[in-house]
Every structure is written in structure tokens, then in C-alpha cells.
Short mmCIF file of C-alpha atoms in Angstrom, two decimals:
data_model
loop_
_atom_site.label_atom_id
_atom_site.label_comp_id
_atom_site.label_asym_id
_atom_site.label_seq_id
_atom_site.Cartn_x
_atom_site.Cartn_y
_atom_site.Cartn_z
CA UNK A 1137 67.35 105.94 176.73
CA UNK A 1138 64.33 107.96 177.23
CA UNK A 1139 60.92 107.39 175.55
CA UNK A 1140 61.38 110.51 173.32
CA UNK A 1141 64.87 109.79 172.45
CA UNK A 1142 65.62 109.48 168.72
CA UNK A 1143 67.36 105.96 168.18
CA UNK A 1144 69.59 107.36 165.43
CA UNK A 1145 71.40 109.48 167.49
CA UNK A 1146 74.90 108.45 168.77
CA UNK A 1147 73.86 109.17 172.39
CA UNK A 1148 70.74 106.94 172.48
CA UNK A 1149 72.60 103.96 170.67
CA UNK A 1150 73.87 101.34 172.90
CA UNK A 1151 77.41 101.18 173.84
CA UNK A 1152 77.64 97.50 173.98
CA UNK A 1153 75.75 95.24 171.31
CA UNK A 1154 75.02 91.69 172.64
CA UNK A 1155 72.57 90.29 170.52
CA UNK A 1156 72.36 89.66 166.86
CA UNK A 1157 68.99 92.21 166.84
CA UNK A 1158 70.74 94.76 168.73
CA UNK A 1159 73.29 94.38 166.28
CA UNK A 1160 70.94 94.70 163.46
CA UNK A 1161 69.53 97.89 165.04
CA UNK A 1162 73.21 99.71 165.52
CA UNK A 1163 73.91 98.74 161.89
CA UNK A 1164 70.68 100.33 160.70
CA UNK A 1165 71.48 103.42 162.98
CA UNK A 1166 74.76 103.95 161.52
CA UNK A 1167 73.53 103.41 157.89
CA UNK A 1168 71.00 106.33 158.52
CA UNK A 1169 73.83 108.47 159.85
CA UNK A 1170 75.56 107.65 156.42
CA UNK A 1171 78.17 105.55 157.21
CA UNK A 1172 79.15 102.56 154.90
CA UNK A 1173 78.47 99.62 157.31
CA UNK A 1174 78.42 95.98 156.10
CA UNK A 1175 78.06 93.09 158.69
CA UNK A 1176 79.49 89.71 158.18
CA UNK A 1177 77.44 87.26 160.28
CA UNK A 1178 77.62 83.58 160.20
CA UNK A 1179 74.32 81.44 161.57
CA UNK A 1180 75.85 77.93 161.46
CA UNK A 1181 78.53 77.85 164.14
CA UNK A 1182 79.63 74.41 163.83
CA UNK A 1183 82.43 72.70 162.40
CA UNK A 1184 84.90 75.08 163.47
CA UNK A 1185 86.27 73.03 166.23
CA UNK A 1186 86.88 69.80 163.76
CA UNK A 1187 88.62 72.24 161.34
CA UNK A 1188 90.77 74.00 163.74
CA UNK A 1189 91.91 70.53 164.64
CA UNK A 1190 92.38 69.39 161.13
CA UNK A 1191 94.99 72.57 160.72
CA UNK A 1192 96.37 71.59 163.74
CA UNK A 1193 97.02 68.16 162.75
CA UNK A 1194 98.42 69.06 159.40
CA UNK A 1195 100.80 72.05 161.32
CA UNK A 1196 101.79 69.20 164.05
CA UNK A 1197 102.76 66.97 160.80
CA UNK A 1198 104.54 69.45 158.94
CA UNK A 1199 102.30 69.45 156.14
CA UNK A 1200 101.15 72.89 154.24
CA UNK A 1201 97.61 74.33 155.76
CA UNK A 1202 95.50 77.21 154.82
CA UNK A 1203 92.66 79.35 156.29
CA UNK A 1204 90.10 77.54 154.39
CA UNK A 1205 91.28 74.35 156.43
CA UNK A 1206 89.58 76.19 159.15
CA UNK A 1207 86.00 75.79 157.57
CA UNK A 1208 86.50 72.10 156.30
CA UNK A 1209 85.18 70.61 159.37
CA UNK A 1210 81.68 70.34 158.87
CA UNK A 1211 81.80 66.98 157.15
CA UNK A 1212 82.85 65.57 161.28
CA UNK A 1213 80.16 67.68 162.90
CA UNK A 1214 77.48 64.83 163.37
CA UNK A 1215 80.49 62.34 164.87
CA UNK A 1216 81.83 64.90 166.89
CA UNK A 1217 78.46 66.12 168.09
CA UNK A 1218 77.36 62.70 169.09
CA UNK A 1219 80.86 61.85 170.93
CA UNK A 1220 80.84 64.99 172.66
CA UNK A 1221 77.39 64.59 174.22
CA UNK A 1222 78.45 60.88 175.43
CA UNK A 1223 81.69 62.46 176.76
CA UNK A 1224 79.59 65.14 178.56
CA UNK A 1225 77.11 62.68 180.01
CA UNK A 1226 79.96 60.32 181.23
CA UNK A 1227 81.84 63.05 182.60
CA UNK A 1228 79.26 64.98 184.49
CA UNK A 1229 77.96 61.38 185.99
CA UNK A 1230 81.31 60.45 187.17
CA UNK A 1231 82.72 63.96 187.91
CA UNK A 1232 79.69 64.69 189.89
CA UNK A 1233 80.21 61.19 192.14
CA UNK A 1234 83.79 60.91 192.02
CA UNK A 1235 86.03 63.67 191.28
CA UNK A 1236 89.14 61.89 190.05
CA UNK A 1237 87.24 58.99 188.01
CA UNK A 1238 86.00 62.08 186.34
CA UNK A 1239 89.57 63.15 185.54
CA UNK A 1240 90.55 59.97 184.49
CA UNK A 1241 87.72 59.62 181.97
CA UNK A 1242 88.42 62.96 180.46
CA UNK A 1243 92.02 62.44 179.99
CA UNK A 1244 90.88 58.88 178.54
CA UNK A 1245 88.32 60.54 176.46
CA UNK A 1246 90.62 63.53 175.40
CA UNK A 1247 91.59 62.84 171.72
CA UNK A 1248 88.11 61.29 170.47
CA UNK A 1249 87.90 64.59 168.21
CA UNK A 1250 91.07 64.15 166.94
CA UNK A 1251 90.55 60.95 166.27
CA UNK A 1252 87.21 61.30 164.40
CA UNK A 1253 89.12 64.35 162.33
CA UNK A 1254 92.27 62.34 161.73
CA UNK A 1255 90.94 58.50 161.12
CA UNK A 1256 87.35 59.20 160.36
CA UNK A 1257 86.38 57.26 162.93
CA UNK A 1258 82.65 57.07 164.20
CA UNK A 1259 81.74 58.29 167.92
CA UNK A 1260 82.12 54.93 169.87
CA UNK A 1261 85.01 54.29 167.95
CA UNK A 1262 86.78 57.44 168.88
CA UNK A 1263 85.87 57.14 172.41
CA UNK A 1264 87.21 53.48 172.69
CA UNK A 1265 90.18 54.43 170.22
CA UNK A 1266 90.84 57.55 172.68
CA UNK A 1267 90.86 55.35 175.59
CA UNK A 1268 93.05 52.92 174.24
CA UNK A 1269 95.47 55.60 172.68
CA UNK A 1270 95.79 57.44 176.07
CA UNK A 1271 96.79 54.50 178.14
CA UNK A 1272 100.28 55.43 179.62
CA UNK A 1273 100.24 58.88 178.54
CA UNK A 1274 97.48 60.17 181.12
CA UNK A 1275 99.95 62.15 183.35
CA UNK A 1276 101.19 63.65 180.52
CA UNK A 1277 97.79 64.77 178.86
CA UNK A 1278 97.02 66.00 182.44
CA UNK A 1279 100.29 68.03 182.61
CA UNK A 1280 99.80 69.84 179.20
CA UNK A 1281 96.21 70.64 180.21
CA UNK A 1282 97.36 72.28 183.43
CA UNK A 1283 99.94 74.25 181.35
CA UNK A 1284 97.16 75.20 178.88
CA UNK A 1285 95.09 76.52 181.87
CA UNK A 1286 98.15 78.08 183.63
CA UNK A 1287 98.63 79.98 180.52
CA UNK A 1288 94.98 80.56 179.83
CA UNK A 1289 94.38 82.63 182.71
CA UNK A 1290 96.64 85.64 181.93
CA UNK A 1291 95.42 85.37 178.56
CA UNK A 1292 91.92 85.75 179.26
CA UNK A 1293 92.76 88.58 181.93
CA UNK A 1294 94.28 90.51 179.05
CA UNK A 1295 90.71 91.35 177.91
CA UNK A 1296 91.03 87.70 175.94
CA UNK A 1297 93.09 88.97 173.61
CA UNK A 1298 95.87 86.82 174.39
CA UNK A 1299 93.35 83.73 173.73
CA UNK A 1300 93.63 84.84 170.01
CA UNK A 1301 97.02 83.36 170.38
CA UNK A 1302 96.75 80.90 173.21
CA UNK A 1303 93.73 78.81 171.32
CA UNK A 1304 95.79 78.00 167.96
CA UNK A 1305 98.90 77.27 169.92
CA UNK A 1306 96.83 74.90 172.26
CA UNK A 1307 95.16 73.15 169.19
CA UNK A 1308 98.20 72.57 167.65
CA UNK A 1309 100.00 71.46 171.06
CA UNK A 1310 97.06 68.71 171.68
CA UNK A 1311 97.82 67.55 167.93
CA UNK A 1312 101.27 67.09 168.70
CA UNK A 1313 100.47 65.27 172.12
CA UNK A 1314 98.16 63.25 169.96
CA UNK A 1315 100.54 62.39 167.48
CA UNK A 1316 103.09 61.39 169.73
CA UNK A 1317 100.65 58.55 171.45
#
């Protein structure tokens, strides 16, 4: 954009909006052109992982679910955040030193968030119970993870549109695996 360009003209607007301030500027320009534009933005981005897991568990159990279930995960945020930090620290410390133990650790703790959502466990309890629950199931969890990665590569290559289908399917598949342990 040149120094003398009018920012409200279509040629002067950025083709891609990457930040919230850029979005606000683009919306202001569109409104100045007479377009009725509304922006729906959510500042708090936590709770969706747990909500998606809760919905996935409901589907895996054959229970009814609603879109509102996706937004019900905020109550589990503190426990999932603490467990995720502990998981990340342990994985990085073992993964950097020894590759195989890092994978074993990640498989052993792979159900901690589902346990927090399903049984309302605290972070330490969930990590301990996940390790216990995955005993004898780590190979199957590894195969499921490899399958999801194999499906994720083409899903991501399709401009990410395939992920819109794969992510819910993966969440439900993980819930099914968790319930079968």
C-alpha cells in the first residue's frame, strides 16, 4: 500500500487478514463501503478441547449430544491445563534424551484429558490413572495415532478442509479407544 492510498478502497485492503487488529480495520473499511458486516470473535479460547472430548464420549457411548456440549468444557480447564503442562514437561525431558521412552510416556498418559472430563479427576490422579488404564493397550494406541496421522496428512493438504471432518472423527475414535480399555 502506498503512503497516499486510501485505506477504504478495495485495492488498498490486505488480501489476507492475520490479526484481530487487521480484521477490525478490514471490517471498518467494509462498513465504510456500506456493507453490513458483523464479526463474531471469542476472546477466551479455553474449554473447547474438554467440551469436544465430552461430546466425543457421549457419541462413543451412544448418548444424545448437542452443539452446546462443545462449550461445556470450561469447568475442566484448570485440571487439563495443569496436566497438559506436566505432560509436556515430562515428554520434552524424556523425548529429548530418549526417543522411545518419550513415545511410551506419551502413550501412557494419552488418556489423561478424557479421564479428567469423564471422571472429574485432578491432574495428578488423571495422569496416574491414564498410565494404569493404558497398560497393555499402548500398541493399539500407537496404531490409532499412526492411523490418525496418516489420515491427517492428506486432510491438512486439502487446504485444511479435510481436518473439519477428521478432527471430530479422531476425537470420537479416541473416546471409543478410551472406553474399550
